[in-house]
Amino acid sequence: MCGIVGYIGNREAYPILMKGLQRLEYRGYDSAGVAMINAAGAMNVFKKKGKVSDLADFAKGQDITGNIGIGHTRWATHGEPNDVNSHPHYSQSGDLVMIHNGIIENYAAIKEGLTKRGHTFQSQTDTEVLIHLIEDIKKSENMKTGHAVLVALNQIIGAYALVVLDKNDPNTLIAAKKGSPMVIGIGEDEFFIASDASPIVEYTKNVVYLNDEQVAIIRRGEEVKLRTIKDKEIPLYVQELEMELEAIEKGGYEHFMLKEIYEQPRSVKDSMRGRLNAEKGIVQLGGIVDHIAKFKNAKRIIIIACGTSWHAGLVAEYLFEEYARIPVEVEYASEFRYRNPIIYPDDIVIAISQSGETADTLAAIELAKSKGATIIGVCNVVGSSIPRASHAGSYTHAGPEIGVASTKAFTAQVVVLTLMALQVAKEKGTMAESKFRQLLYELESIPTKIEDVLKQNDLIKHIADIYKNAENALYLGRGFTFPVALEGALKLKEISYIHAEGYPAAEMKHGPIALIDEAMPVFVIATKGPNYEKVVSNIQEVKARKGKIIAVVTSGDKDVKGMADHVIEIPETDESLVPLIAVVPLQLLSYHVAVMRGCNVDQPRNLAKSVTVE
Ligand code: M6R
């Protein structure tokens, strides 16, 4: 939630900030703003409700010069999205400005104290309160800005990634982080700051990831200085960025979401690379090797995640129970953290997250950790907070996912969780060698099978055109494909704003069947497997009530073809691997419906890519 970017060096800051904000726009897009100090020492701030492009229009023809500056793209928490609430925010004198990602929980009490001391506030934001506090400390304690930032951060409760710019010190940027991500890029006589590496990768591959409660003082011509908020010096650990520029560009596709759907044959392969060798009968996730005994002895696995990652967790429940015979509970991280869950020290907790920054998942990890459970992270963003908070884990190698709707991250998560379940099954001896081998070969063939599904894009687009004006939709699946039904429904609702629900097919008759009439499209995953006949009966129940059936079936299926309004054929595979293939046509379908309805596919309303607030 919210993207922040900063620059100090010899180039003009504004173009770098604006390009960075465009790359970070997936993190929040209700307003944007920049601040630069020009050669004469004047600080110019421009901020605007709307997209980064609205900010660019607004700033046209104004003084946007200067080789130091900060920029922000917002996802509103405190205060509605408008020009005043946009970042950067000013201190009382106007000499300091700040951009901030996160929430200051005790801002109201601080604001009250500052108001009594004569401060007046322009916005409704918590951010403005913090920059006022910093200036108040700076003035009353006669401190440098950097030191005042340290002192202020000891007084606040909450999460932050922030950058402060001081009009009277045009050679310094001050950055700090707790709970929200922040990366510093180190170039030749120049420095970059950003919420993730995407605004930095084009300029330098040398980066420093800030840890929680660390403050960076970035001065022109000097080495970056790191301190904790308790004023303890920290050595600088410079890492090499692995990201490539092409990975964060659209590469000829109209939208990131479409590009990411089409990347799945590659991202699935990348997530298996070096971990799976069917010929030799090997599955090995290096990240869990040291914990395999714990898996073997675990009486239970708890999976925590949110949204699409939670759906991947549901698939994993079926996988671990089927392959490794370990009971699994799949929990919404937000629910888990706020009840009083029973957690045993021999529990394995698998935390799944694309971004690695989801606030609820992080908090659930901390809770489980405090009870002694072993935390295994399955994340996509390297170096993000969740892998760092986990005892061990495996990255998904899907590459950067920019579209807010998660697509390739889901399939990569399911791949890694499948490998994990197979590795544990092998270790526990819960699966026959022949079945194990067969599954490894099947897994290796999944990228090609996804390619086959992608070839049906025209048919899927045609179906999307027929149902684009639907007001409701139902998605049904059974067994391994129930989570796919949930994911299909989530994809449709989040980007096209059509109300959609996912259900276990057999549950339909316990309520949702009342909704079915000729206007209701029902998407059914009816692939061959042990539940096939039962799902066919469910399809008949829908048809008897004049519902429209769009069925995802196994190649060559004849029975469902005879009764469905439309069928999308997918290649045959083992029942447990069907989610990896069956989800793809549903992703494409949602994409086309959303485009046809004129929706902003990559940046759906009210959403943000990483949800770093609870
Ligand atoms: O980064 P995470 O995987 O932890 O994010 C969890 C959810 O916010 C995310 O999956 C969300 O549901 C997506 N927009 C779904 O497409």
JSON list of N, CA, C and O and ligand atoms in Angstrom, two decimals, residues 305-311 352-359 361 386 401 403-407 409 413 487 490-491 494 604 607-611, ligand 1:
[
{"chain": "A", "resi": 305, "resn": "ALA", "atom": "N", "xyz": [-2.55, -17.31, 5.17]},
{"chain": "A", "resi": 305, "resn": "ALA", "atom": "CA", "xyz": [-2.40, -16.50, 3.96]},
{"chain": "A", "resi": 305, "resn": "ALA", "atom": "C", "xyz": [-3.65, -15.63, 3.80]},
{"chain": "A", "resi": 305, "resn": "ALA", "atom": "O", "xyz": [-4.60, -15.74, 4.59]},
{"chain": "A", "resi": 306, "resn": "CYS", "atom": "N", "xyz": [-3.64, -14.80, 2.79]},
{"chain": "A", "resi": 306, "resn": "CYS", "atom": "CA", "xyz": [-4.81, -13.97, 2.46]},
{"chain": "A", "resi": 306, "resn": "CYS", "atom": "C", "xyz": [-5.08, -14.06, 0.96]},
{"chain": "A", "resi": 306, "resn": "CYS", "atom": "O", "xyz": [-4.15, -14.30, 0.17]},
{"chain": "A", "resi": 307, "resn": "GLY", "atom": "N", "xyz": [-6.31, -13.83, 0.58]},
{"chain": "A", "resi": 307, "resn": "GLY", "atom": "CA", "xyz": [-6.68, -13.69, -0.84]},
{"chain": "A", "resi": 307, "resn": "GLY", "atom": "C", "xyz": [-6.30, -14.89, -1.68]},
{"chain": "A", "resi": 307, "resn": "GLY", "atom": "O", "xyz": [-6.51, -16.05, -1.31]},
{"chain": "A", "resi": 308, "resn": "THR", "atom": "N", "xyz": [-5.70, -14.58, -2.83]},
{"chain": "A", "resi": 308, "resn": "THR", "atom": "CA", "xyz": [-5.30, -15.64, -3.75]},
{"chain": "A", "resi": 308, "resn": "THR", "atom": "C", "xyz": [-4.32, -16.61, -3.09]},
{"chain": "A", "resi": 308, "resn": "THR", "atom": "O", "xyz": [-4.37, -17.82, -3.33]},
{"chain": "A", "resi": 309, "resn": "SER", "atom": "N", "xyz": [-3.43, -16.09, -2.27]},
{"chain": "A", "resi": 309, "resn": "SER", "atom": "CA", "xyz": [-2.45, -16.96, -1.59]},
{"chain": "A", "resi": 309, "resn": "SER", "atom": "C", "xyz": [-3.18, -17.94, -0.67]},
{"chain": "A", "resi": 309, "resn": "SER", "atom": "O", "xyz": [-2.75, -19.07, -0.49]},
{"chain": "A", "resi": 310, "resn": "TRP", "atom": "N", "xyz": [-4.29, -17.50, -0.10]},
{"chain": "A", "resi": 310, "resn": "TRP", "atom": "CA", "xyz": [-5.11, -18.40, 0.73]},
{"chain": "A", "resi": 310, "resn": "TRP", "atom": "C", "xyz": [-5.70, -19.52, -0.13]},
{"chain": "A", "resi": 310, "resn": "TRP", "atom": "O", "xyz": [-5.77, -20.67, 0.28]},
{"chain": "A", "resi": 311, "resn": "HIS", "atom": "N", "xyz": [-6.08, -19.17, -1.36]},
{"chain": "A", "resi": 311, "resn": "HIS", "atom": "CA", "xyz": [-6.59, -20.21, -2.26]},
{"chain": "A", "resi": 311, "resn": "HIS", "atom": "C", "xyz": [-5.50, -21.23, -2.58]},
{"chain": "A", "resi": 311, "resn": "HIS", "atom": "O", "xyz": [-5.76, -22.44, -2.65]},
{"chain": "A", "resi": 352, "resn": "ILE", "atom": "N", "xyz": [1.99, -18.18, 3.21]},
{"chain": "A", "resi": 352, "resn": "ILE", "atom": "CA", "xyz": [2.08, -18.00, 1.75]},
{"chain": "A", "resi": 352, "resn": "ILE", "atom": "C", "xyz": [1.79, -16.54, 1.41]},
{"chain": "A", "resi": 352, "resn": "ILE", "atom": "O", "xyz": [0.77, -15.99, 1.87]},
{"chain": "A", "resi": 353, "resn": "SER", "atom": "N", "xyz": [2.64, -15.95, 0.61]},
{"chain": "A", "resi": 353, "resn": "SER", "atom": "CA", "xyz": [2.41, -14.56, 0.22]},
{"chain": "A", "resi": 353, "resn": "SER", "atom": "C", "xyz": [3.20, -14.22, -1.02]},
{"chain": "A", "resi": 353, "resn": "SER", "atom": "O", "xyz": [4.41, -14.51, -1.09]},
{"chain": "A", "resi": 354, "resn": "GLN", "atom": "N", "xyz": [2.55, -13.63, -2.00]},
{"chain": "A", "resi": 354, "resn": "GLN", "atom": "CA", "xyz": [3.28, -13.15, -3.17]},
{"chain": "A", "resi": 354, "resn": "GLN", "atom": "C", "xyz": [4.24, -12.05, -2.76]},
{"chain": "A", "resi": 354, "resn": "GLN", "atom": "O", "xyz": [5.42, -12.13, -2.99]},
{"chain": "A", "resi": 355, "resn": "SER", "atom": "N", "xyz": [3.69, -11.01, -2.14]},
{"chain": "A", "resi": 355, "resn": "SER", "atom": "CA", "xyz": [4.48, -9.81, -1.85]},
{"chain": "A", "resi": 355, "resn": "SER", "atom": "C", "xyz": [5.46, -10.03, -0.71]},
{"chain": "A", "resi": 355, "resn": "SER", "atom": "O", "xyz": [6.50, -9.37, -0.63]},
{"chain": "A", "resi": 356, "resn": "GLY", "atom": "N", "xyz": [5.10, -10.92, 0.21]},
{"chain": "A", "resi": 356, "resn": "GLY", "atom": "CA", "xyz": [5.93, -11.09, 1.40]},
{"chain": "A", "resi": 356, "resn": "GLY", "atom": "C", "xyz": [5.77, -9.94, 2.38]},
{"chain": "A", "resi": 356, "resn": "GLY", "atom": "O", "xyz": [6.55, -9.80, 3.32]},
{"chain": "A", "resi": 357, "resn": "GLU", "atom": "N", "xyz": [4.75, -9.09, 2.15]},
{"chain": "A", "resi": 357, "resn": "GLU", "atom": "CA", "xyz": [4.59, -7.91, 3.00]},
{"chain": "A", "resi": 357, "resn": "GLU", "atom": "C", "xyz": [3.20, -7.81, 3.63]},
{"chain": "A", "resi": 357, "resn": "GLU", "atom": "O", "xyz": [2.93, -6.85, 4.33]},
{"chain": "A", "resi": 358, "resn": "THR", "atom": "N", "xyz": [2.32, -8.75, 3.34]},
{"chain": "A", "resi": 358, "resn": "THR", "atom": "CA", "xyz": [0.94, -8.64, 3.81]},
{"chain": "A", "resi": 358, "resn": "THR", "atom": "C", "xyz": [0.90, -8.56, 5.35]},
{"chain": "A", "resi": 358, "resn": "THR", "atom": "O", "xyz": [1.37, -9.46, 6.04]},
{"chain": "A", "resi": 359, "resn": "ALA", "atom": "N", "xyz": [0.32, -7.48, 5.84]},
{"chain": "A", "resi": 359, "resn": "ALA", "atom": "CA", "xyz": [0.40, -7.17, 7.28]},
{"chain": "A", "resi": 359, "resn": "ALA", "atom": "C", "xyz": [-0.23, -8.28, 8.13]},
{"chain": "A", "resi": 359, "resn": "ALA", "atom": "O", "xyz": [0.34, -8.68, 9.16]},
{"chain": "A", "resi": 361, "resn": "THR", "atom": "N", "xyz": [-0.66, -11.45, 7.44]},
{"chain": "A", "resi": 361, "resn": "THR", "atom": "CA", "xyz": [0.13, -12.68, 7.39]},
{"chain": "A", "resi": 361, "resn": "THR", "atom": "C", "xyz": [1.38, -12.53, 8.27]},
{"chain": "A", "resi": 361, "resn": "THR", "atom": "O", "xyz": [1.74, -13.45, 9.02]},
{"chain": "A", "resi": 386, "resn": "ILE", "atom": "N", "xyz": [8.24, -11.29, 4.97]},
{"chain": "A", "resi": 386, "resn": "ILE", "atom": "CA", "xyz": [7.79, -12.62, 5.42]},
{"chain": "A", "resi": 386, "resn": "ILE", "atom": "C", "xyz": [8.92, -13.65, 5.34]},
{"chain": "A", "resi": 386, "resn": "ILE", "atom": "O", "xyz": [9.15, -14.37, 6.33]},
{"chain": "A", "resi": 401, "resn": "GLU", "atom": "N", "xyz": [5.39, -9.62, -10.10]},
{"chain": "A", "resi": 401, "resn": "GLU", "atom": "CA", "xyz": [3.98, -9.60, -10.51]},
{"chain": "A", "resi": 401, "resn": "GLU", "atom": "C", "xyz": [3.46, -8.19, -10.24]},
{"chain": "A", "resi": 401, "resn": "GLU", "atom": "O", "xyz": [3.41, -7.75, -9.10]},
{"chain": "A", "resi": 403, "resn": "GLY", "atom": "N", "xyz": [0.51, -6.67, -12.04]},
{"chain": "A", "resi": 403, "resn": "GLY", "atom": "CA", "xyz": [-0.95, -6.59, -12.06]},
{"chain": "A", "resi": 403, "resn": "GLY", "atom": "C", "xyz": [-1.47, -6.87, -10.65]},
{"chain": "A", "resi": 403, "resn": "GLY", "atom": "O", "xyz": [-0.97, -7.78, -9.98]},
{"chain": "A", "resi": 404, "resn": "VAL", "atom": "N", "xyz": [-2.44, -6.08, -10.24]},
{"chain": "A", "resi": 404, "resn": "VAL", "atom": "CA", "xyz": [-2.95, -6.26, -8.87]},
{"chain": "A", "resi": 404, "resn": "VAL", "atom": "C", "xyz": [-3.60, -7.64, -8.71]},
{"chain": "A", "resi": 404, "resn": "VAL", "atom": "O", "xyz": [-3.49, -8.28, -7.67]},
{"chain": "A", "resi": 405, "resn": "ALA", "atom": "N", "xyz": [-4.26, -8.11, -9.76]},
{"chain": "A", "resi": 405, "resn": "ALA", "atom": "CA", "xyz": [-4.85, -9.46, -9.69]},
{"chain": "A", "resi": 405, "resn": "ALA", "atom": "C", "xyz": [-3.73, -10.49, -9.83]},
{"chain": "A", "resi": 405, "resn": "ALA", "atom": "O", "xyz": [-2.99, -10.50, -10.81]},
{"chain": "A", "resi": 406, "resn": "SER", "atom": "N", "xyz": [-3.65, -11.35, -8.86]},
{"chain": "A", "resi": 406, "resn": "SER", "atom": "CA", "xyz": [-2.57, -12.32, -8.84]},
{"chain": "A", "resi": 406, "resn": "SER", "atom": "C", "xyz": [-2.87, -13.46, -9.81]},
{"chain": "A", "resi": 406, "resn": "SER", "atom": "O", "xyz": [-3.97, -14.02, -9.80]},
{"chain": "A", "resi": 407, "resn": "THR", "atom": "N", "xyz": [-1.91, -13.79, -10.66]},
{"chain": "A", "resi": 407, "resn": "THR", "atom": "CA", "xyz": [-2.11, -14.88, -11.63]},
{"chain": "A", "resi": 407, "resn": "THR", "atom": "C", "xyz": [-0.94, -15.86, -11.59]},
{"chain": "A", "resi": 407, "resn": "THR", "atom": "O", "xyz": [-1.03, -16.94, -11.03]},
{"chain": "A", "resi": 409, "resn": "ALA", "atom": "N", "xyz": [1.60, -15.70, -9.80]},
{"chain": "A", "resi": 409, "resn": "ALA", "atom": "CA", "xyz": [2.05, -15.99, -8.42]},
{"chain": "A", "resi": 409, "resn": "ALA", "atom": "C", "xyz": [1.29, -17.19, -7.87]},
{"chain": "A", "resi": 409, "resn": "ALA", "atom": "O", "xyz": [1.85, -18.03, -7.17]},
{"chain": "A", "resi": 413, "resn": "GLN", "atom": "N", "xyz": [2.95, -20.58, -6.61]},
{"chain": "A", "resi": 413, "resn": "GLN", "atom": "CA", "xyz": [2.76, -21.02, -5.22]},
{"chain": "A", "resi": 413, "resn": "GLN", "atom": "C", "xyz": [2.32, -22.48, -5.18]},
{"chain": "A", "resi": 413, "resn": "GLN", "atom": "O", "xyz": [2.84, -23.29, -4.41]},
{"chain": "A", "resi": 487, "resn": "GLU", "atom": "N", "xyz": [-10.89, -19.11, -6.68]},
{"chain": "A", "resi": 487, "resn": "GLU", "atom": "CA", "xyz": [-9.94, -18.21, -7.33]},
{"chain": "A", "resi": 487, "resn": "GLU", "atom": "C", "xyz": [-10.55, -17.60, -8.59]},
{"chain": "A", "resi": 487, "resn": "GLU", "atom": "O", "xyz": [-10.36, -16.41, -8.87]},
{"chain": "A", "resi": 490, "resn": "LEU", "atom": "N", "xyz": [-12.86, -14.88, -7.47]},
{"chain": "A", "resi": 490, "resn": "LEU", "atom": "CA", "xyz": [-12.12, -13.71, -6.98]},
{"chain": "A", "resi": 490, "resn": "LEU", "atom": "C", "xyz": [-11.57, -12.89, -8.16]},
{"chain": "A", "resi": 490, "resn": "LEU", "atom": "O", "xyz": [-11.65, -11.66, -8.17]},
{"chain": "A", "resi": 491, "resn": "LYS", "atom": "N", "xyz": [-11.03, -13.61, -9.16]},
{"chain": "A", "resi": 491, "resn": "LYS", "atom": "CA", "xyz": [-10.46, -12.90, -10.32]},
{"chain": "A", "resi": 491, "resn": "LYS", "atom": "C", "xyz": [-11.54, -12.06, -11.00]},
{"chain": "A", "resi": 491, "resn": "LYS", "atom": "O", "xyz": [-11.32, -10.92, -11.33]},
{"chain": "A", "resi": 494, "resn": "GLU", "atom": "N", "xyz": [-12.73, -9.01, -8.66]},
{"chain": "A", "resi": 494, "resn": "GLU", "atom": "CA", "xyz": [-11.79, -7.93, -8.34]},
{"chain": "A", "resi": 494, "resn": "GLU", "atom": "C", "xyz": [-11.44, -7.06, -9.53]},
{"chain": "A", "resi": 494, "resn": "GLU", "atom": "O", "xyz": [-11.11, -5.89, -9.36]},
{"chain": "A", "resi": 604, "resn": "PRO", "atom": "N", "xyz": [-7.34, -2.27, -10.36]},
{"chain": "A", "resi": 604, "resn": "PRO", "atom": "CA", "xyz": [-8.77, -2.21, -10.04]},
{"chain": "A", "resi": 604, "resn": "PRO", "atom": "C", "xyz": [-9.05, -1.27, -8.88]},
{"chain": "A", "resi": 604, "resn": "PRO", "atom": "O", "xyz": [-8.19, -1.06, -8.02]},
{"chain": "A", "resi": 607, "resn": "LEU", "atom": "N", "xyz": [-8.28, -1.28, -4.65]},
{"chain": "A", "resi": 607, "resn": "LEU", "atom": "CA", "xyz": [-7.31, -2.33, -4.29]},
{"chain": "A", "resi": 607, "resn": "LEU", "atom": "C", "xyz": [-5.88, -1.82, -4.36]},
{"chain": "A", "resi": 607, "resn": "LEU", "atom": "O", "xyz": [-5.60, -0.78, -4.93]},
{"chain": "A", "resi": 608, "resn": "ALA", "atom": "N", "xyz": [-4.98, -2.58, -3.78]},
{"chain": "A", "resi": 608, "resn": "ALA", "atom": "CA", "xyz": [-3.55, -2.31, -3.93]},
{"chain": "A", "resi": 608, "resn": "ALA", "atom": "C", "xyz": [-2.85, -3.65, -3.94]},
{"chain": "A", "resi": 608, "resn": "ALA", "atom": "O", "xyz": [-3.38, -4.64, -3.46]},
{"chain": "A", "resi": 609, "resn": "LYS", "atom": "N", "xyz": [-1.68, -3.68, -4.51]},
{"chain": "A", "resi": 609, "resn": "LYS", "atom": "CA", "xyz": [-1.00, -4.95, -4.70]},
{"chain": "A", "resi": 609, "resn": "LYS", "atom": "C", "xyz": [-0.58, -5.59, -3.39]},
{"chain": "A", "resi": 609, "resn": "LYS", "atom": "O", "xyz": [-0.78, -6.77, -3.17]},
{"chain": "A", "resi": 610, "resn": "SER", "atom": "N", "xyz": [0.08, -4.80, -2.54]},
{"chain": "A", "resi": 610, "resn": "SER", "atom": "CA", "xyz": [0.45, -5.44, -1.28]},
{"chain": "A", "resi": 610, "resn": "SER", "atom": "C", "xyz": [-0.26, -4.71, -0.14]},
{"chain": "A", "resi": 610, "resn": "SER", "atom": "O", "xyz": [-0.21, -3.48, -0.05]},
{"chain": "A", "resi": 611, "resn": "VAL", "atom": "N", "xyz": [-0.92, -5.50, 0.67]},
{"chain": "A", "resi": 611, "resn": "VAL", "atom": "CA", "xyz": [-1.80, -4.91, 1.68]},
{"chain": "A", "resi": 611, "resn": "VAL", "atom": "C", "xyz": [-1.02, -4.86, 3.01]},
{"chain": "A", "resi": 611, "resn": "VAL", "atom": "O", "xyz": [-1.06, -5.79, 3.81]},
{"chain": "B", "resi": 1, "resn": "M6R", "atom": "O1", "xyz": [1.00, -10.59, -1.39]},
{"chain": "B", "resi": 1, "resn": "M6R", "atom": "P1", "xyz": [0.02, -11.59, -0.85]},
{"chain": "B", "resi": 1, "resn": "M6R", "atom": "O2", "xyz": [0.01, -12.86, -1.62]},
{"chain": "B", "resi": 1, "resn": "M6R", "atom": "O3", "xyz": [0.20, -11.84, 0.63]},
{"chain": "B", "resi": 1, "resn": "M6R", "atom": "O4", "xyz": [-1.38, -10.91, -1.04]},
{"chain": "B", "resi": 1, "resn": "M6R", "atom": "C1", "xyz": [-2.55, -11.51, -0.58]},
{"chain": "B", "resi": 1, "resn": "M6R", "atom": "C2", "xyz": [-3.77, -10.89, -1.22]},
{"chain": "B", "resi": 1, "resn": "M6R", "atom": "O5", "xyz": [-3.83, -9.52, -0.92]},
{"chain": "B", "resi": 1, "resn": "M6R", "atom": "C3", "xyz": [-3.77, -11.06, -2.75]},
{"chain": "B", "resi": 1, "resn": "M6R", "atom": "O6", "xyz": [-3.65, -12.39, -3.11]},
{"chain": "B", "resi": 1, "resn": "M6R", "atom": "C4", "xyz": [-5.06, -10.48, -3.34]},
{"chain": "B", "resi": 1, "resn": "M6R", "atom": "O7", "xyz": [-6.14, -11.25, -2.95]},
{"chain": "B", "resi": 1, "resn": "M6R", "atom": "C5", "xyz": [-4.95, -10.39, -4.86]},
{"chain": "B", "resi": 1, "resn": "M6R", "atom": "N1", "xyz": [-5.40, -9.12, -5.32]},
{"chain": "B", "resi": 1, "resn": "M6R", "atom": "C6", "xyz": [-5.79, -11.39, -5.56]},
{"chain": "B", "resi": 1, "resn": "M6R", "atom": "O8", "xyz": [-5.69, -11.29, -6.93]}
]
